[in-house]
Tab-separated table of C-alpha atoms and ligand atoms in Angstrom:
chain	number	residue	atom	x	y	z
A	462	UNK	CA	49.039	5.170	49.614
A	463	UNK	CA	44.746	4.401	49.567
A	464	UNK	CA	43.739	1.274	48.774
A	465	UNK	CA	42.018	2.811	45.872
A	466	UNK	CA	45.396	4.474	44.702
A	467	UNK	CA	46.874	1.195	45.289
A	468	UNK	CA	44.344	-0.443	43.089
A	469	UNK	CA	44.167	2.174	40.242
A	470	UNK	CA	48.278	2.193	39.555
A	471	UNK	CA	48.048	-1.690	39.419
A	472	UNK	CA	45.018	-1.462	36.416
A	473	UNK	CA	46.912	1.438	34.915
A	474	UNK	CA	49.730	-0.451	34.414
A	475	UNK	CA	47.364	-3.550	33.560
A	476	UNK	CA	45.982	-1.436	31.118
A	477	UNK	CA	48.960	0.402	29.734
A	478	UNK	CA	50.537	-2.982	29.395
A	479	UNK	CA	47.745	-4.952	27.108
A	480	UNK	CA	48.614	-5.679	23.470
A	481	UNK	CA	45.158	-6.742	21.717
A	482	UNK	CA	41.337	-5.908	22.434
A	483	UNK	CA	40.612	-9.293	24.018
A	484	UNK	CA	43.305	-8.567	27.049
A	485	UNK	CA	41.688	-4.908	27.206
A	486	UNK	CA	38.222	-6.758	27.509
A	487	UNK	CA	39.085	-9.226	30.229
A	488	UNK	CA	40.713	-6.609	32.037
A	489	UNK	CA	37.011	-4.089	31.073
A	490	UNK	CA	35.172	-7.209	33.110
A	491	UNK	CA	37.930	-7.932	35.873
A	492	UNK	CA	37.723	-4.343	37.217
A	493	UNK	CA	33.986	-2.326	36.093
A	494	UNK	CA	32.222	-6.221	35.135
A	495	UNK	CA	29.570	-6.821	37.187
A	496	UNK	CA	31.224	-8.948	39.389
A	497	UNK	CA	35.037	-6.491	38.647
A	498	UNK	CA	37.060	-4.872	41.610
A	499	UNK	CA	34.703	-2.042	40.979
A	500	UNK	CA	31.693	-2.921	40.793
A	501	UNK	CA	32.838	-4.982	44.542
A	502	UNK	CA	33.747	-2.288	46.392
A	503	UNK	CA	30.876	0.101	44.641
A	504	UNK	CA	28.663	-2.140	46.825
A	505	UNK	CA	30.559	-1.805	49.941
A	506	UNK	CA	28.935	1.674	50.366
A	507	UNK	CA	25.714	0.809	51.335
A	508	UNK	CA	26.794	-0.518	54.362
A	509	UNK	CA	29.369	2.457	55.012
A	510	UNK	CA	28.698	5.205	57.472
A	511	UNK	CA	27.096	8.704	55.450
A	512	UNK	CA	30.764	10.385	56.602
A	513	UNK	CA	32.487	7.204	54.930
A	514	UNK	CA	30.244	7.262	51.800
A	515	UNK	CA	30.644	11.161	51.444
A	516	UNK	CA	34.657	10.797	50.917
A	517	UNK	CA	34.580	6.868	49.334
A	518	UNK	CA	31.667	7.317	47.037
A	519	UNK	CA	33.177	10.403	44.454
A	520	UNK	CA	36.982	8.581	45.503
A	521	UNK	CA	35.360	5.337	43.722
A	522	UNK	CA	33.449	7.428	40.965
A	523	UNK	CA	36.627	9.430	39.954
A	524	UNK	CA	38.526	5.813	39.969
A	525	UNK	CA	35.955	4.356	38.211
A	526	UNK	CA	35.016	7.262	35.079
A	527	UNK	CA	39.334	7.361	35.070
A	528	UNK	CA	39.898	3.035	34.513
A	529	UNK	CA	36.894	3.396	31.775
A	530	UNK	CA	38.020	6.040	29.939
A	531	UNK	CA	41.803	4.638	30.097
A	532	UNK	CA	40.453	1.120	28.520
A	533	UNK	CA	38.244	3.536	26.259
A	534	UNK	CA	41.638	5.419	24.837
A	535	UNK	CA	44.085	2.416	25.040
A	536	UNK	CA	41.070	0.288	23.013
A	537	UNK	CA	41.338	3.509	20.804
A	538	UNK	CA	45.074	3.261	20.483
A	539	UNK	CA	45.015	-0.792	19.803
A	540	UNK	CA	42.349	-0.805	17.157
A	541	UNK	CA	43.867	2.431	14.967
A	542	UNK	CA	47.436	-0.227	15.199
A	543	UNK	CA	45.678	-2.745	13.957
A	544	UNK	CA	43.746	-0.648	11.353
A	545	UNK	CA	47.276	0.688	9.964
A	546	UNK	CA	48.606	-3.178	10.230
A	547	UNK	CA	45.995	-4.004	7.786
A	548	UNK	CA	46.184	-0.896	5.433
A	549	UNK	CA	49.838	-1.786	5.124
A	550	UNK	CA	49.784	-4.833	4.769
A	551	UNK	CA	46.801	-5.032	1.626
A	552	UNK	CA	48.638	-1.605	0.142
A	553	UNK	CA	48.960	-1.375	-3.700
A	554	UNK	CA	50.912	-0.017	-6.142
A	555	UNK	CA	49.349	1.583	-7.976
A	556	UNK	CA	51.889	2.913	-9.887
A	557	UNK	CA	52.832	-0.311	-11.672
A	558	UNK	CA	52.267	-0.415	-15.371
A	559	UNK	CA	48.583	-2.436	-15.819
A	560	UNK	CA	48.258	-6.029	-17.441
A	561	UNK	CA	50.805	-5.755	-20.073
A	562	UNK	CA	49.346	-7.051	-23.324
A	563	UNK	CA	51.314	-10.073	-25.323
A	564	UNK	CA	54.338	-8.915	-26.852
A	565	UNK	CA	55.773	-9.947	-30.133
A	566	UNK	CA	53.542	-10.941	-33.614
A	567	UNK	CA	53.290	-14.181	-35.134
A	568	UNK	CA	54.775	-13.367	-38.811
A	569	UNK	CA	52.618	-13.731	-42.155
A	570	UNK	CA	54.458	-16.816	-43.292
A	571	UNK	CA	53.686	-18.666	-39.846
A	572	UNK	CA	50.079	-17.611	-39.749
A	573	UNK	CA	49.690	-18.332	-43.410
A	574	UNK	CA	51.613	-21.896	-42.442
A	575	UNK	CA	48.797	-22.862	-39.621
A	576	UNK	CA	45.490	-21.048	-41.771
A	577	UNK	CA	46.690	-23.948	-43.973
A	578	UNK	CA	46.713	-27.018	-41.588
A	579	UNK	CA	43.755	-26.112	-40.060
A	580	UNK	CA	41.912	-26.259	-43.539
A	581	UNK	CA	43.876	-29.472	-45.059
A	582	UNK	CA	43.288	-31.513	-41.372
A	583	UNK	CA	39.603	-30.208	-41.045
A	584	UNK	CA	39.430	-32.894	-45.016
A	585	UNK	CA	41.459	-35.615	-43.247
A	586	UNK	CA	45.005	-34.959	-44.289
A	587	UNK	CA	47.740	-35.537	-42.011
A	588	UNK	CA	51.089	-33.134	-41.422
A	589	UNK	CA	54.326	-34.560	-43.122
A	590	UNK	CA	57.993	-33.543	-42.978
A	591	UNK	CA	61.025	-34.695	-44.275
A	592	UNK	CA	65.331	-32.591	-44.355
A	593	UNK	CA	66.164	-29.538	-46.058
A	594	UNK	CA	68.855	-31.104	-47.714
A	595	UNK	CA	68.116	-33.868	-49.659
A	596	UNK	CA	70.013	-36.146	-51.949
A	597	UNK	CA	69.644	-35.924	-55.872
A	598	UNK	CA	67.591	-38.946	-55.778
A	599	UNK	CA	64.356	-37.743	-53.945
A	600	UNK	CA	64.906	-34.520	-54.961
A	601	UNK	CA	65.046	-34.919	-58.703
A	602	UNK	CA	65.250	-38.587	-59.875
A	603	UNK	CA	62.477	-40.599	-57.735
A	604	UNK	CA	60.294	-37.504	-59.088
A	605	UNK	CA	60.933	-38.601	-62.822
A	606	UNK	CA	63.917	-35.681	-63.440
A	607	UNK	CA	65.342	-37.837	-66.073
A	608	UNK	CA	69.460	-37.788	-65.890
A	609	UNK	CA	70.992	-34.566	-67.661
A	610	UNK	CA	67.274	-33.751	-68.619
A	611	UNK	CA	67.092	-29.775	-68.861
A	612	UNK	CA	64.068	-29.812	-66.407
A	613	UNK	CA	66.876	-29.798	-63.651
A	614	UNK	CA	67.687	-26.967	-64.466
A	615	UNK	CA	64.327	-25.137	-64.607
A	616	UNK	CA	64.937	-25.518	-60.284
A	617	UNK	CA	68.282	-23.107	-59.779
A	618	UNK	CA	69.446	-25.197	-57.392
A	619	UNK	CA	72.093	-25.064	-54.789
A	620	UNK	CA	74.983	-27.510	-54.355
A	621	UNK	CA	76.324	-28.518	-51.845
A	622	UNK	CA	80.300	-29.618	-52.397
A	623	UNK	CA	80.251	-32.811	-53.358
A	624	UNK	CA	81.357	-35.597	-51.118
A	625	UNK	CA	84.307	-38.670	-51.079
A	626	UNK	CA	82.235	-40.743	-53.283
A	627	UNK	CA	81.945	-37.610	-55.527
A	628	UNK	CA	77.654	-36.938	-54.805
A	629	UNK	CA	76.500	-33.479	-54.574
A	630	UNK	CA	73.694	-33.501	-51.834
A	631	UNK	CA	71.390	-30.139	-52.595
A	632	UNK	CA	69.170	-27.851	-50.911
A	633	UNK	CA	65.516	-29.095	-51.788
A	634	UNK	CA	64.528	-26.989	-53.989
A	635	UNK	CA	60.830	-27.985	-53.415
A	636	UNK	CA	58.864	-29.806	-51.039
A	637	UNK	CA	57.916	-32.142	-53.775
A	638	UNK	CA	60.760	-34.897	-52.246
A	639	UNK	CA	58.655	-35.477	-49.214
A	640	UNK	CA	56.267	-37.100	-51.331
A	641	UNK	CA	58.914	-40.089	-52.225
A	642	UNK	CA	60.012	-40.525	-49.076
A	643	UNK	CA	55.995	-40.777	-47.379
A	644	UNK	CA	54.999	-43.324	-50.476
A	645	UNK	CA	58.361	-44.621	-49.637
A	646	UNK	CA	57.589	-45.627	-45.856
A	647	UNK	CA	53.936	-45.342	-45.665
A	648	UNK	CA	51.571	-48.244	-47.085
A	649	UNK	CA	48.312	-46.422	-48.966
A	650	UNK	CA	45.797	-44.370	-48.438
A	651	UNK	CA	48.324	-41.221	-48.586
A	652	UNK	CA	46.663	-37.890	-46.955
A	653	UNK	CA	49.036	-35.718	-46.306
A	654	UNK	CA	50.237	-31.753	-46.508
A	655	UNK	CA	54.094	-31.257	-46.525
A	656	UNK	CA	54.881	-27.085	-44.892
A	657	UNK	CA	58.416	-26.509	-45.660
A	658	UNK	CA	61.203	-24.278	-46.351
A	659	UNK	CA	62.809	-24.424	-50.265
A	660	UNK	CA	65.819	-23.366	-51.726
A	661	UNK	CA	66.694	-21.919	-54.689
A	662	UNK	CA	69.201	-19.386	-56.219
A	663	UNK	CA	66.903	-16.498	-57.229
A	664	UNK	CA	66.128	-12.795	-55.776
A	665	UNK	CA	63.944	-9.691	-56.495
A	666	UNK	CA	60.545	-8.306	-55.361
A	667	UNK	CA	58.719	-11.603	-55.088
A	668	UNK	CA	61.403	-14.201	-55.228
A	669	UNK	CA	64.076	-15.118	-52.301
A	670	UNK	CA	66.828	-17.838	-52.332
A	671	UNK	CA	64.734	-19.376	-49.158
A	672	UNK	CA	60.806	-19.504	-49.366
A	673	UNK	CA	58.387	-21.819	-48.222
A	674	UNK	CA	55.881	-24.461	-49.656
A	675	UNK	CA	52.995	-26.931	-48.988
A	676	UNK	CA	52.656	-29.829	-50.419
A	677	UNK	CA	49.666	-31.640	-50.430
A	678	UNK	CA	49.038	-35.285	-51.358
A	679	UNK	CA	46.952	-37.831	-52.349
A	680	UNK	CA	47.064	-41.654	-53.090
A	681	UNK	CA	44.522	-44.164	-52.649
A	682	UNK	CA	42.868	-46.819	-55.237
A	683	UNK	CA	40.315	-44.604	-56.838
A	684	UNK	CA	41.180	-41.029	-56.417
A	685	UNK	CA	40.537	-38.938	-59.926
A	686	UNK	CA	41.183	-35.591	-61.317
A	687	UNK	CA	37.673	-34.620	-60.017
A	688	UNK	CA	38.715	-34.931	-55.968
A	689	UNK	CA	41.887	-32.967	-56.989
A	690	UNK	CA	39.685	-30.078	-58.520
A	691	UNK	CA	37.379	-30.375	-55.468
A	692	UNK	CA	39.966	-30.332	-52.728
A	693	UNK	CA	41.365	-27.577	-54.600
A	694	UNK	CA	38.298	-25.166	-54.553
A	695	UNK	CA	36.908	-26.035	-51.475
A	696	UNK	CA	40.623	-24.891	-49.733
A	697	UNK	CA	40.981	-21.282	-52.133
A	698	UNK	CA	37.506	-20.827	-51.157
A	699	UNK	CA	38.497	-21.037	-47.350
A	700	UNK	CA	41.921	-20.036	-47.262
A	701	UNK	CA	40.590	-16.720	-48.830
A	702	UNK	CA	37.495	-16.763	-46.495
A	703	UNK	CA	35.182	-15.869	-49.551
A	704	UNK	CA	32.793	-18.328	-50.833
A	705	UNK	CA	32.745	-17.113	-54.639
A	706	UNK	CA	35.612	-17.901	-56.155
A	707	UNK	CA	36.405	-18.074	-59.307
A	708	UNK	CA	39.528	-21.139	-60.348
A	709	UNK	CA	40.686	-22.167	-63.307
A	710	UNK	CA	42.788	-25.256	-63.679
A	711	UNK	CA	45.224	-24.824	-67.013
A	712	UNK	CA	47.480	-27.924	-68.583
A	713	UNK	CA	51.418	-27.505	-67.605
A	714	UNK	CA	53.953	-29.546	-67.335
A	715	UNK	CA	55.557	-31.214	-64.793
A	716	UNK	CA	57.896	-34.419	-64.328
A	717	UNK	CA	56.525	-35.977	-61.802
A	718	UNK	CA	52.437	-35.603	-62.500
A	719	UNK	CA	50.482	-36.484	-65.515
A	720	UNK	CA	48.556	-34.970	-66.606
A	721	UNK	CA	49.748	-31.210	-64.660
A	722	UNK	CA	47.487	-28.185	-64.500
A	723	UNK	CA	47.994	-24.662	-63.081
A	724	UNK	CA	45.413	-23.200	-60.981
A	725	UNK	CA	44.137	-19.717	-61.645
A	726	UNK	CA	42.184	-17.806	-59.575
A	727	UNK	CA	40.044	-14.451	-60.783
A	728	UNK	CA	40.654	-11.651	-59.236
A	729	UNK	CA	39.958	-7.142	-60.079
A	730	UNK	CA	42.701	-4.732	-59.502
A	731	UNK	CA	40.181	-1.730	-57.758
A	732	UNK	CA	42.458	1.323	-57.285
A	733	UNK	CA	45.805	-0.220	-55.829
A	734	UNK	CA	43.447	-2.791	-54.097
A	735	UNK	CA	43.863	-6.805	-55.608
A	736	UNK	CA	40.418	-7.924	-54.980
A	737	UNK	CA	39.863	-12.090	-55.228
A	738	UNK	CA	37.272	-14.433	-56.051
A	739	UNK	CA	35.935	-12.694	-59.746
A	740	UNK	CA	37.225	-10.221	-62.323
A	741	UNK	CA	38.498	-10.616	-65.692
A	742	UNK	CA	41.944	-11.307	-64.399
A	743	UNK	CA	43.709	-14.722	-63.543
A	744	UNK	CA	46.945	-15.083	-61.373
A	745	UNK	CA	48.632	-18.248	-61.316
A	746	UNK	CA	48.269	-20.127	-57.618
A	747	UNK	CA	49.716	-23.885	-57.479
A	748	UNK	CA	50.619	-26.550	-59.382
A	749	UNK	CA	48.982	-29.916	-59.520
A	750	UNK	CA	48.438	-33.173	-61.237
A	751	UNK	CA	47.700	-37.378	-61.014
A	752	UNK	CA	50.613	-38.444	-59.326
A	753	UNK	CA	52.835	-39.789	-62.748
A	754	UNK	CA	53.171	-43.606	-62.798
A	755	UNK	CA	57.070	-43.808	-62.604
A	756	UNK	CA	56.791	-41.603	-59.699
A	757	UNK	CA	54.868	-44.409	-58.174
A	758	UNK	CA	56.441	-47.611	-59.582
A	759	UNK	CA	60.102	-45.580	-58.151
A	760	UNK	CA	58.592	-45.947	-54.317
A	761	UNK	CA	57.997	-49.633	-54.878
A	762	UNK	CA	53.752	-48.755	-55.306
A	763	UNK	CA	51.564	-50.895	-58.386
A	764	UNK	CA	50.483	-47.896	-60.762
A	765	UNK	CA	47.698	-50.630	-62.013
A	766	UNK	CA	46.936	-50.656	-58.238
A	767	UNK	CA	47.048	-46.947	-56.896
A	768	UNK	CA	46.867	-43.851	-57.983
A	769	UNK	CA	46.670	-40.281	-56.765
A	770	UNK	CA	47.107	-36.225	-56.692
A	771	UNK	CA	49.307	-33.731	-55.955
A	772	UNK	CA	49.531	-30.090	-55.731
A	773	UNK	CA	52.217	-27.711	-54.566
A	774	UNK	CA	51.985	-23.620	-53.514
A	775	UNK	CA	54.356	-21.320	-52.906
A	776	UNK	CA	53.335	-20.599	-48.864
A	777	UNK	CA	54.546	-16.665	-48.999
A	778	UNK	CA	53.163	-15.781	-52.070
A	779	UNK	CA	49.729	-17.009	-50.753
A	780	UNK	CA	50.710	-14.582	-48.058
A	781	UNK	CA	51.894	-11.946	-49.805
A	782	UNK	CA	48.057	-12.219	-52.293
A	783	UNK	CA	45.910	-12.853	-48.849
A	784	UNK	CA	47.397	-9.810	-46.935
A	785	UNK	CA	48.097	-7.472	-49.511
A	786	UNK	CA	51.769	-7.430	-48.502
A	787	UNK	CA	54.235	-5.725	-52.030
A	788	UNK	CA	57.375	-7.384	-51.602
A	789	UNK	CA	58.980	-10.463	-50.692
A	790	UNK	CA	62.123	-9.783	-49.651
A	791	UNK	CA	60.585	-8.021	-46.191
A	792	UNK	CA	59.203	-11.551	-44.794
A	793	UNK	CA	62.974	-12.140	-44.260
A	794	UNK	CA	64.544	-8.372	-43.301
A	795	UNK	CA	63.607	-8.946	-39.683
A	796	UNK	CA	62.185	-5.351	-39.212
A	797	UNK	CA	60.138	-5.135	-35.718
A	798	UNK	CA	58.384	-2.281	-37.286
A	799	UNK	CA	57.167	-4.252	-40.615
A	800	UNK	CA	56.163	-7.235	-38.642
A	801	UNK	CA	54.523	-5.221	-35.466
A	802	UNK	CA	52.183	-3.946	-39.157
A	803	UNK	CA	51.586	-7.041	-40.444
A	804	UNK	CA	52.127	-10.079	-37.771
A	805	UNK	CA	49.099	-11.240	-36.293
A	806	UNK	CA	48.376	-11.950	-32.702
A	807	UNK	CA	49.744	-14.908	-31.139
A	808	UNK	CA	46.600	-15.604	-28.542
A	809	UNK	CA	44.111	-15.780	-32.095
A	810	UNK	CA	44.966	-19.417	-33.598
A	811	UNK	CA	43.559	-19.904	-36.511
A	812	UNK	CA	41.155	-22.265	-37.189
A	813	UNK	CA	38.151	-23.408	-38.808
A	814	UNK	CA	35.842	-22.102	-36.227
A	815	UNK	CA	36.401	-19.012	-35.368
A	816	UNK	CA	37.672	-17.892	-38.520
A	817	UNK	CA	41.308	-18.183	-40.323
A	818	UNK	CA	42.522	-14.754	-39.973
A	819	UNK	CA	40.047	-12.827	-38.315
B	1432	DAH	N1	57.621	-28.804	-56.655
B	1432	DAH	C1	57.051	-28.066	-57.481
B	1432	DAH	C2	57.136	-26.611	-57.930
B	1432	DAH	O1	58.121	-26.474	-56.973
B	1432	DAH	C3	55.371	-28.347	-57.249
B	1432	DAH	C4	54.536	-29.104	-57.445
B	1432	DAH	C5	53.791	-28.695	-58.793
B	1432	DAH	C6	54.049	-29.953	-56.459
B	1432	DAH	C7	52.478	-29.705	-59.101
B	1432	DAH	C8	52.910	-30.525	-57.111
B	1432	DAH	C9	52.851	-30.583	-58.407
B	1432	DAH	O2	52.877	-31.628	-56.238
B	1432	DAH	O3	51.935	-32.035	-58.323
B	1432	DAH	O4	56.704	-25.606	-58.577
């Protein structure tokens, strides 16, 4: 085997075995670069006799061309393999679904709780809570319902089985007992709202055995009926998201407030739609009044020093009115289609800066 054949075999084996482009480049420089083995051999041609050169010249040129071609071919092969590997690693599955929008909706009752909380928080109210199962004292007696007084019967109360001592607990019929709990445990000034569940034995299109209320309580030294009216008027404007709301306070009776009132807002019916704010009809939306001195005394507060106002509203009712929902019972039917229609986007948190309900 000639020297040239040996060199060719050796170079071919090395080119075949190269696994990276860098290794291949090293081989190219080693063979065909200025100081490469083949280039060195070419330089010896000048010193050869004309016969020798005639033979070696074409042989070396042939070798040079074949080695260069082999290196090129191997280079293309390595580049193709690298591209394949990159394509495989960067593969995207275009059949995957697009990023899903959040699933599920916020129930109108939760939405309205959030809206009311946002409004009263901005006015400096805290949120207070209390138990669903109450004793007679907090639900009635401390709120100035005298024993055996017919006022107790205006609430269709759910009673629990009597305890050993004969006491019967109740499912709270309103959120007002949390007024008592707060006044007994906290020194005035008090500014709270009390969102919560309430229970009465009643069921029709606008009543369900479980419903929701938000109670408000303000106790301080110089709180008066003007503060009550101003607070509630500001509330309804913000809540219904209309600037011009007609309101009216009508005298009423509640055992725990004196004087007591119900607040109505103006509305008109246009076709099937109810429009709030103006119009010649009135709709009652809440009860309110100045906290009765007996209630203050029952909580250990001196009525000559402290006074305040309270209010209570039905949250389900407010949700029905604001969002045009015709039947209260649907609120509790757990029908996903209903919730899809009347519910709210979980990412749209009610707030006064960007809007309550959007
Ligand atoms: N507790 C009353 C009810 O359930 C609502 C209410 C009326 C609450 C007047 C109050 C108030 O705090 O002052 O019907």
